[in-house]
Amino acid sequence: MKIALSSTGQDLAAPVDSRFGRAARFLLVDDNSGKMQIVENQQNLNAAQGAGVQAAQLLLRAGVNALITGNCGPKAFRVLTSAGVSVYHCDANLSGAEALQALREGRLQPAAQASVEGHWS
Amino acid sequence: MTSGSTAFRLAIASGKGGTGKTTLALALAEAQAQIGPVTLCDCDVEEPNAHLFLTGRSGPPQAVHRAVPRIDAQRCDRCGRCVDLCAFNALAVGGDCTLVFDELCHSCGGCARICPMGAIHEENSLIGHIRQLRRDNLQLISGTLAIGQVMAPPLIRAVLTDAAAAPLILVDCPPGTSCPMIAAVRSCDVVLLVTEPTPFGLNDLKLAVATVRLLGLPCAVVINRAGSGNDAAVHQYCQAEQVPVALEIPDDRRIAEGYSRGATLLQTRPELAPALHRLLADSIRLGRKA
């Protein structure tokens, strides 16, 4: 399983980014091999609109199965769940490693809907 | 206005909201209607209000649509070319099919053209209505965005297209300096910027002046509620930027009280008519010169 985390830093010690579409970057962790890949989100960070939609597209193209993030809006949620990606919301105070641990221990539940309202810019 | 040979468009805009755009637009329209035909376009389509002040013969509302893409799931092979083309992030390749987010779409039609599978066609989607009202010489054309719609510019352009044949058009613009304001002012010959002598009014006036200059449009300033704040700061700015102050409307409680009852500036202060006629003539001269 490939898990994406929105991250404020370069490694799993950094706190989870509370934003999804305009997250600084994503850390992609392969649960089987333990390998981690960094995907920058610079282009979407600066998008005038639709940052969440395209961040979701980025993750689908990277082939992720699950996402851990602080908040996720309705449009990104629709894109992710259309491809069967599970979205887990977590407290943005957690580090990436703590959030992953929480997921593995079953302390995070897959979201049934977006956690925040949509906006246009 | 005088020769009647070519249409003249005068925009009434501001940076800050609530400075008196509609007050001035209605006053200019009523002043002009005393001497000849005039068309007032209410382009503040998110919250049009000029019609609240006018009664007359009105026609049925006319629906305005815009094109949005629809995906044929049978044909779409999820190649993502439309996604890569879209500058507004309105499309995404989902699990089974390409997804469209109408509220992000700017109706450019590029996705339908680039799709190699012919899986995208454009469909008309309702964005709002246009209503017309006539009272003697005064014609009002106003646009109202449908509830839930966010794309004001196509509706604003439809309002202006409806007015195209009129000889003198006054455009009551939406506030701000973003896409809706630009859609309303860009085809005009001159822009009157209404401000108030407050820090917010001046700050947003500076943004508005910079915006109309970028569009290459001549502008003049109208100070509303003159005498209620730091008037000197506004005059100082206008002088430094060589923007003429074309009119000052005094801060007068009677005007506000009248407005709250639905009375226009000219109804409350009819003696302002000559100043408004002069403002129209000056504005047209400024626009024709540029």
Short mmCIF file of C-alpha atoms in Angstrom, two decimals:
data_model
loop_
_atom_site.label_atom_id
_atom_site.label_comp_id
_atom_site.label_asym_id
_atom_site.label_seq_id
_atom_site.Cartn_x
_atom_site.Cartn_y
_atom_site.Cartn_z
CA MET A 1 0.00 0.00 0.00
CA LYS A 2 1.26 3.45 -0.93
CA ILE A 3 0.38 6.13 1.61
CA ALA A 4 0.65 9.86 0.94
CA LEU A 5 1.10 12.38 3.76
CA SER A 6 0.79 16.13 3.34
CA SER A 7 3.94 17.44 4.99
CA THR A 8 5.43 20.73 6.09
CA GLY A 9 8.98 19.30 5.92
CA GLN A 10 11.28 16.94 4.09
CA ASP A 11 10.93 13.85 6.24
CA LEU A 12 8.57 11.98 8.57
CA ALA A 13 9.82 13.92 11.60
CA ALA A 14 8.15 17.07 10.22
CA PRO A 15 4.55 17.91 11.19
CA VAL A 16 1.70 16.92 8.87
CA ASP A 17 0.55 19.91 6.76
CA SER A 18 -3.00 20.81 7.80
CA ARG A 19 -3.71 21.89 4.21
CA PHE A 20 -4.12 19.38 1.42
CA GLY A 21 -4.33 21.27 -1.89
CA ARG A 22 -1.82 23.88 -0.82
CA ALA A 23 0.38 21.57 1.25
CA ALA A 24 4.10 22.31 0.95
CA ARG A 25 4.75 18.76 -0.34
CA PHE A 26 3.69 15.16 -0.09
CA LEU A 27 5.67 12.27 1.36
CA LEU A 28 4.80 8.99 -0.34
CA VAL A 29 5.51 5.98 1.85
CA ASP A 30 5.44 2.45 0.47
CA ASP A 31 4.17 0.32 3.33
CA ASN A 32 5.74 -2.85 2.01
CA SER A 33 9.24 -1.68 1.16
CA GLY A 34 9.34 1.19 3.64
CA LYS A 35 10.73 3.46 0.90
CA MET A 36 9.81 7.13 0.93
CA GLN A 37 9.48 9.49 -1.99
CA ILE A 38 9.09 13.30 -1.85
CA VAL A 39 6.62 14.94 -4.25
CA GLU A 40 6.76 18.73 -4.33
CA ASN A 41 3.45 20.58 -4.58
CA GLN A 42 4.85 23.96 -5.65
CA GLN A 43 2.67 24.33 -8.75
CA ASN A 44 -0.57 23.73 -6.87
CA LEU A 45 0.57 25.83 -3.92
CA ASN A 46 0.56 28.82 -6.27
CA ALA A 47 -2.56 27.93 -8.27
CA ALA A 48 -5.20 30.65 -8.52
CA GLN A 49 -7.91 28.05 -8.03
CA GLY A 50 -8.42 24.29 -8.04
CA ALA A 51 -5.30 23.52 -5.99
CA GLY A 52 -7.05 20.63 -4.23
CA VAL A 53 -8.29 19.12 -7.50
CA GLN A 54 -4.81 19.09 -8.98
CA ALA A 55 -3.07 17.93 -5.79
CA ALA A 56 -5.50 15.01 -5.82
CA GLN A 57 -4.66 14.41 -9.50
CA LEU A 58 -0.96 14.41 -8.64
CA LEU A 59 -1.50 11.71 -6.03
CA LEU A 60 -3.68 9.58 -8.34
CA ARG A 61 -0.98 9.73 -10.99
CA ALA A 62 1.57 8.68 -8.36
CA GLY A 63 -0.62 5.65 -7.63
CA VAL A 64 -1.33 6.21 -3.94
CA ASN A 65 -3.93 4.14 -2.07
CA ALA A 66 -4.38 6.29 1.03
CA LEU A 67 -3.89 9.89 2.11
CA ILE A 68 -3.24 11.31 5.56
CA THR A 69 -3.79 15.07 5.80
CA GLY A 70 -5.15 17.73 8.12
CA ASN A 71 -8.13 18.82 6.04
CA CYS A 72 -9.51 17.94 2.64
CA GLY A 73 -12.14 19.89 0.69
CA PRO A 74 -15.07 18.45 -1.27
CA LYS A 75 -13.59 18.66 -4.78
CA ALA A 76 -10.29 16.97 -3.85
CA PHE A 77 -12.26 14.42 -1.83
CA ARG A 78 -14.39 13.59 -4.88
CA VAL A 79 -11.31 13.10 -7.10
CA LEU A 80 -9.52 10.91 -4.55
CA THR A 81 -12.48 8.73 -3.61
CA SER A 82 -13.46 8.26 -7.29
CA ALA A 83 -10.26 6.24 -7.58
CA GLY A 84 -10.76 4.44 -4.28
CA VAL A 85 -8.17 6.40 -2.29
CA SER A 86 -9.00 6.41 1.43
CA VAL A 87 -8.70 9.82 3.07
CA TYR A 88 -7.65 9.99 6.71
CA HIS A 89 -7.82 13.25 8.61
CA CYS A 90 -5.41 13.72 11.47
CA ASP A 91 -4.38 16.36 13.95
CA ALA A 92 -1.82 18.61 12.25
CA ASN A 93 0.25 18.62 15.46
CA LEU A 94 1.30 15.05 14.71
CA SER A 95 4.55 14.35 12.95
CA GLY A 96 4.42 12.27 9.77
CA ALA A 97 5.81 9.26 11.68
CA GLU A 98 3.20 9.62 14.46
CA ALA A 99 0.39 9.91 11.91
CA LEU A 100 1.59 6.78 10.10
CA GLN A 101 1.76 4.94 13.41
CA ALA A 102 -1.78 6.03 14.25
CA LEU A 103 -2.97 4.71 10.88
CA ARG A 104 -1.23 1.36 11.36
CA GLU A 105 -2.71 0.98 14.85
CA GLY A 106 -6.20 1.65 13.51
CA ARG A 107 -6.57 4.94 15.37
CA LEU A 108 -7.46 6.87 12.19
CA GLN A 109 -10.78 6.23 10.48
CA PRO A 110 -11.29 6.77 6.73
CA ALA A 111 -13.32 9.94 6.20
CA ALA A 112 -16.82 9.58 4.77
CA GLN A 113 -16.81 13.16 3.54
CA ALA A 114 -14.71 16.28 3.16
CA SER A 115 -13.68 17.96 6.40
CA VAL A 116 -13.93 21.56 5.18
CA GLU A 117 -16.09 23.49 2.73
CA GLY A 118 -15.05 24.24 -0.81
CA HIS A 119 -13.93 27.62 -2.04
CA TRP A 120 -13.07 29.09 -5.39
CA SER A 121 -9.75 30.76 -4.90
CA MET B 1 -24.05 61.70 -26.70
CA THR B 2 -24.22 64.88 -28.72
CA SER B 3 -23.75 63.52 -32.22
CA GLY B 4 -25.35 60.16 -31.48
CA SER B 5 -23.17 58.58 -34.16
CA THR B 6 -21.17 56.23 -31.98
CA ALA B 7 -22.01 54.62 -28.65
CA PHE B 8 -20.26 55.96 -25.62
CA ARG B 9 -19.71 53.86 -22.52
CA LEU B 10 -19.03 55.38 -19.14
CA ALA B 11 -18.10 53.03 -16.29
CA ILE B 12 -18.83 53.87 -12.67
CA ALA B 13 -16.45 51.78 -10.58
CA SER B 14 -14.61 51.88 -7.27
CA GLY B 15 -12.19 49.74 -5.41
CA LYS B 16 -14.04 49.64 -2.12
CA GLY B 17 -17.66 48.53 -1.97
CA GLY B 18 -20.33 50.84 -0.66
CA THR B 19 -18.72 54.09 -1.77
CA GLY B 20 -21.72 55.18 -3.85
CA LYS B 21 -21.36 53.65 -7.31
CA THR B 22 -25.07 52.97 -7.69
CA THR B 23 -25.96 56.33 -6.13
CA LEU B 24 -23.84 58.11 -8.74
CA ALA B 25 -24.85 55.84 -11.64
CA LEU B 26 -28.56 56.42 -10.94
CA ALA B 27 -28.01 60.15 -10.50
CA LEU B 28 -26.17 60.40 -13.82
CA ALA B 29 -28.82 58.27 -15.56
CA GLU B 30 -31.68 60.39 -14.21
CA ALA B 31 -29.86 63.62 -15.05
CA GLN B 32 -29.21 62.46 -18.61
CA ALA B 33 -32.80 61.22 -18.98
CA GLN B 34 -33.95 64.82 -18.47
CA ILE B 35 -32.33 65.72 -21.80
CA GLY B 36 -32.05 62.52 -23.83
CA PRO B 37 -31.97 58.72 -23.95
CA VAL B 38 -29.67 56.78 -21.66
CA THR B 39 -29.06 53.12 -20.85
CA LEU B 40 -27.94 52.09 -17.38
CA CYS B 41 -26.36 48.65 -17.08
CA ASP B 42 -26.34 47.18 -13.59
CA CYS B 43 -23.29 44.93 -13.86
CA ASP B 44 -23.00 44.29 -10.14
CA VAL B 45 -24.56 40.91 -10.92
CA GLU B 46 -23.85 39.37 -7.53
CA GLU B 47 -26.04 41.95 -5.87
CA PRO B 48 -27.78 44.19 -8.40
CA ASN B 49 -29.80 46.95 -6.75
CA ALA B 50 -30.36 49.79 -9.25
CA HIS B 51 -33.81 48.34 -10.07
CA LEU B 52 -34.92 48.96 -6.48
CA PHE B 53 -34.90 52.69 -7.19
CA LEU B 54 -36.74 52.65 -10.51
CA THR B 55 -40.24 51.76 -11.56
CA GLY B 56 -41.30 51.43 -15.16
CA ARG B 57 -42.32 48.98 -17.83
CA SER B 58 -40.34 45.77 -17.51
CA GLY B 59 -40.00 42.85 -19.85
CA PRO B 60 -39.78 39.15 -18.92
CA PRO B 61 -36.44 37.92 -17.51
CA GLN B 62 -34.14 36.46 -20.12
CA ALA B 63 -32.00 33.44 -19.20
CA VAL B 64 -28.23 33.57 -19.77
CA HIS B 65 -26.18 30.42 -20.19
CA ARG B 66 -22.53 29.52 -20.52
CA ALA B 67 -20.86 26.42 -21.92
CA VAL B 68 -19.41 23.77 -19.62
CA PRO B 69 -17.84 20.44 -20.65
CA ARG B 70 -19.59 17.10 -20.26
CA ILE B 71 -17.70 13.82 -20.54
CA ASP B 72 -18.93 10.76 -22.40
CA ALA B 73 -17.76 8.01 -20.03
CA GLN B 74 -17.99 5.39 -22.81
CA ARG B 75 -15.52 7.28 -25.00
CA CYS B 76 -13.18 8.78 -22.36
CA ASP B 77 -9.99 6.73 -22.07
CA ARG B 78 -8.74 8.88 -19.18
CA CYS B 79 -5.67 10.09 -21.08
CA GLY B 80 -5.61 13.37 -19.14
CA ARG B 81 -4.86 15.73 -22.03
CA CYS B 82 -7.83 17.90 -21.10
CA VAL B 83 -6.57 18.02 -17.50
CA ASP B 84 -3.13 19.19 -18.62
CA LEU B 85 -4.63 21.82 -20.93
CA CYS B 86 -7.06 23.34 -18.44
CA ALA B 87 -5.51 26.49 -16.95
CA PHE B 88 -8.24 26.66 -14.31
CA ASN B 89 -7.84 23.18 -12.78
CA ALA B 90 -11.47 22.40 -13.58
CA LEU B 91 -10.85 18.79 -14.68
CA ALA B 92 -9.30 15.70 -13.12
CA VAL B 93 -8.96 12.11 -14.25
CA GLY B 94 -10.79 10.10 -11.61
CA GLY B 95 -10.98 6.37 -11.12
CA ASP B 96 -13.49 5.59 -13.87
CA CYS B 97 -13.87 8.78 -15.83
CA THR B 98 -12.71 12.37 -16.14
CA LEU B 99 -14.42 14.62 -13.59
CA VAL B 100 -15.59 18.17 -14.29
CA PHE B 101 -15.88 20.94 -11.71
CA ASP B 102 -18.24 23.46 -13.27
CA GLU B 103 -17.56 26.18 -10.71
CA LEU B 104 -13.88 26.28 -11.72
CA CYS B 105 -14.53 26.23 -15.50
CA HIS B 106 -14.05 29.44 -17.51
CA SER B 107 -15.87 28.10 -20.59
CA CYS B 108 -12.87 28.34 -22.92
CA GLY B 109 -13.85 25.16 -24.78
CA GLY B 110 -10.25 23.96 -25.03
CA CYS B 111 -10.93 20.56 -23.45
CA ALA B 112 -13.58 19.68 -26.02
CA ARG B 113 -11.20 20.61 -28.83
CA ILE B 114 -8.14 18.75 -27.57
CA CYS B 115 -9.89 15.49 -26.61
CA PRO B 116 -8.52 12.85 -29.06
CA MET B 117 -11.46 10.54 -28.31
CA GLY B 118 -14.19 13.08 -29.03
CA ALA B 119 -15.47 12.33 -25.54
CA ILE B 120 -16.14 15.93 -24.51
CA HIS B 121 -19.03 18.07 -25.65
CA GLU B 122 -20.15 21.40 -24.29
CA GLU B 123 -23.49 21.88 -22.63
CA ASN B 124 -25.29 25.10 -21.77
CA SER B 125 -25.52 25.80 -18.08
CA LEU B 126 -27.73 28.54 -16.63
CA ILE B 127 -25.72 31.30 -14.90
CA GLY B 128 -28.32 34.01 -14.41
CA HIS B 129 -30.95 36.30 -15.85
CA ILE B 130 -31.13 39.70 -17.50
CA ARG B 131 -34.04 42.02 -16.81
CA GLN B 132 -34.91 45.19 -18.68
CA LEU B 133 -36.94 48.10 -17.45
CA ARG B 134 -37.88 51.32 -19.21
CA ARG B 135 -38.97 54.63 -17.73
CA ASP B 136 -39.29 57.29 -20.42
CA ASN B 137 -35.75 58.08 -21.61
CA LEU B 138 -34.14 55.76 -19.11
CA GLN B 139 -33.50 52.12 -19.95
CA LEU B 140 -32.18 49.83 -17.21
CA ILE B 141 -30.56 46.50 -18.06
CA SER B 142 -29.56 44.45 -15.04
CA GLY B 143 -28.00 41.05 -14.62
CA THR B 144 -28.63 38.75 -11.67
CA LEU B 145 -26.36 35.79 -11.05
CA ALA B 146 -28.28 32.59 -10.29
CA ILE B 147 -27.95 31.27 -6.75
CA GLY B 148 -24.89 29.05 -6.41
CA GLN B 149 -23.21 30.49 -9.50
CA VAL B 150 -19.80 32.15 -9.14
CA MET B 151 -18.86 33.12 -12.69
CA ALA B 152 -19.89 36.76 -12.97
CA PRO B 153 -17.88 37.83 -16.09
CA PRO B 154 -19.92 35.94 -18.75
CA LEU B 155 -23.16 37.38 -17.35
CA ILE B 156 -21.65 40.88 -17.21
CA ARG B 157 -20.61 40.55 -20.87
CA ALA B 158 -24.16 39.42 -21.75
CA VAL B 159 -25.61 42.53 -20.07
CA LEU B 160 -23.23 44.78 -22.02
CA THR B 161 -24.00 42.96 -25.28
CA ASP B 162 -27.71 43.59 -24.71
CA ALA B 163 -26.99 47.31 -24.37
CA ALA B 164 -24.67 47.47 -27.38
CA ALA B 165 -27.03 49.43 -29.65
CA ALA B 166 -27.67 52.25 -27.16
CA PRO B 167 -25.98 55.62 -27.85
CA LEU B 168 -25.02 56.36 -24.23
CA ILE B 169 -24.37 53.58 -21.75
CA LEU B 170 -23.64 54.00 -18.07
CA VAL B 171 -22.11 50.89 -16.52
CA ASP B 172 -22.62 50.39 -12.78
CA CYS B 173 -19.67 48.09 -12.02
CA PRO B 174 -19.10 45.51 -9.32
CA PRO B 175 -16.68 46.59 -6.55
CA GLY B 176 -13.10 45.40 -6.31
CA THR B 177 -10.44 45.10 -8.97
CA SER B 178 -10.76 41.44 -9.92
CA CYS B 179 -12.28 39.68 -12.95
CA PRO B 180 -15.90 40.94 -12.57
CA MET B 181 -14.80 44.59 -12.31
CA ILE B 182 -12.48 44.17 -15.28
CA ALA B 183 -15.19 42.49 -17.36
CA ALA B 184 -17.42 45.52 -16.69
CA VAL B 185 -14.91 48.34 -17.33
CA ARG B 186 -12.74 47.01 -20.12
CA SER B 187 -14.99 47.89 -23.03
CA CYS B 188 -15.78 51.36 -21.65
CA ASP B 189 -14.43 54.66 -22.95
CA VAL B 190 -13.88 56.26 -19.56
CA VAL B 191 -14.07 55.22 -15.91
CA LEU B 192 -15.38 57.28 -13.01
CA LEU B 193 -13.93 55.98 -9.75
CA VAL B 194 -16.12 56.68 -6.73
CA THR B 195 -14.32 56.91 -3.42
CA GLU B 196 -14.93 58.09 0.10
CA PRO B 197 -12.41 60.05 2.19
CA THR B 198 -11.54 57.14 4.48
CA PRO B 199 -8.30 55.10 4.70
CA PHE B 200 -10.12 52.13 3.15
CA GLY B 201 -11.59 54.26 0.39
CA LEU B 202 -8.22 55.73 -0.51
CA ASN B 203 -6.39 52.41 -0.33
CA ASP B 204 -8.83 50.77 -2.72
CA LEU B 205 -8.93 53.84 -4.96
CA LYS B 206 -5.19 53.41 -5.52
CA LEU B 207 -5.76 49.79 -6.55
CA ALA B 208 -8.58 50.82 -8.89
CA VAL B 209 -6.51 53.59 -10.53
CA ALA B 210 -3.65 51.14 -11.08
CA THR B 211 -6.09 48.65 -12.61
CA VAL B 212 -7.74 51.03 -15.09
CA ARG B 213 -4.31 52.37 -16.09
CA LEU B 214 -3.18 48.84 -16.82
CA LEU B 215 -6.23 48.57 -19.10
CA GLY B 216 -5.26 51.86 -20.77
CA LEU B 217 -8.50 53.59 -19.78
CA PRO B 218 -8.79 57.26 -18.81
CA CYS B 219 -10.30 57.87 -15.39
CA ALA B 220 -11.52 60.59 -13.05
CA VAL B 221 -12.42 60.47 -9.37
CA VAL B 222 -15.72 61.29 -7.66
CA ILE B 223 -15.48 61.83 -3.91
CA ASN B 224 -18.65 60.80 -2.12
CA ARG B 225 -19.47 61.88 1.44
CA ALA B 226 -17.02 64.71 0.93
CA GLY B 227 -16.11 66.40 4.21
CA SER B 228 -16.61 63.29 6.33
CA GLY B 229 -12.98 62.21 6.62
CA ASN B 230 -9.50 62.95 5.41
CA ASP B 231 -10.45 64.67 2.14
CA ALA B 232 -7.01 66.26 1.85
CA ALA B 233 -5.36 62.85 1.56
CA VAL B 234 -7.58 61.94 -1.42
CA HIS B 235 -6.92 65.28 -3.14
CA GLN B 236 -3.20 64.95 -2.48
CA TYR B 237 -3.14 61.48 -4.02
CA CYS B 238 -5.19 62.55 -7.06
CA GLN B 239 -2.95 65.57 -7.63
CA ALA B 240 0.22 63.48 -7.38
CA GLU B 241 -1.19 60.92 -9.81
CA GLN B 242 -2.71 63.58 -12.08
CA VAL B 243 -6.16 62.07 -11.82
CA PRO B 244 -8.85 64.78 -11.98
CA VAL B 245 -11.39 65.03 -9.15
CA ALA B 246 -14.49 65.46 -11.28
CA LEU B 247 -17.15 65.87 -8.59
CA GLU B 248 -17.59 65.94 -4.83
CA ILE B 249 -20.90 64.81 -3.36
CA PRO B 250 -21.31 66.32 0.09
CA ASP B 251 -21.73 64.20 3.20
CA ASP B 252 -25.42 64.92 3.75
CA ARG B 253 -27.69 62.96 6.05
CA ARG B 254 -30.70 63.77 3.83
CA ILE B 255 -29.09 61.86 0.95
CA ALA B 256 -28.59 58.76 3.12
CA GLU B 257 -32.11 58.98 4.55
CA GLY B 258 -33.58 59.35 1.08
CA TYR B 259 -31.52 56.43 -0.22
CA SER B 260 -32.77 54.20 2.58
CA ARG B 261 -36.33 54.99 1.48
CA GLY B 262 -35.53 54.28 -2.16
CA ALA B 263 -35.12 57.92 -3.22
CA THR B 264 -32.25 58.63 -5.60
CA LEU B 265 -29.63 61.33 -5.12
CA LEU B 266 -31.27 63.52 -7.75
CA GLN B 267 -34.69 63.15 -6.15
CA THR B 268 -33.30 64.23 -2.78
CA ARG B 269 -31.03 66.97 -4.13
CA PRO B 270 -32.50 68.07 -7.53
CA GLU B 271 -30.26 71.15 -7.51
CA LEU B 272 -27.32 68.83 -8.28
CA ALA B 273 -28.63 68.32 -11.84
CA PRO B 274 -26.37 70.93 -13.51
CA ALA B 275 -23.29 69.49 -11.76
CA LEU B 276 -24.25 66.01 -12.97
CA HIS B 277 -24.79 67.27 -16.54
CA ARG B 278 -21.35 68.87 -16.38
CA LEU B 279 -19.84 65.64 -15.03
CA LEU B 280 -21.34 63.70 -17.95
CA ALA B 281 -20.04 66.19 -20.49
CA ASP B 282 -16.57 66.28 -18.86
CA SER B 283 -16.41 62.49 -18.74
CA ILE B 284 -17.36 62.14 -22.38
CA ARG B 285 -14.72 64.72 -23.32
CA LEU B 286 -12.12 62.83 -21.28
CA GLY B 287 -13.10 59.54 -22.93
CA ARG B 288 -13.15 60.91 -26.46
CA LYS B 289 -9.76 62.57 -26.02
CA ALA B 290 -8.06 59.32 -24.98
#
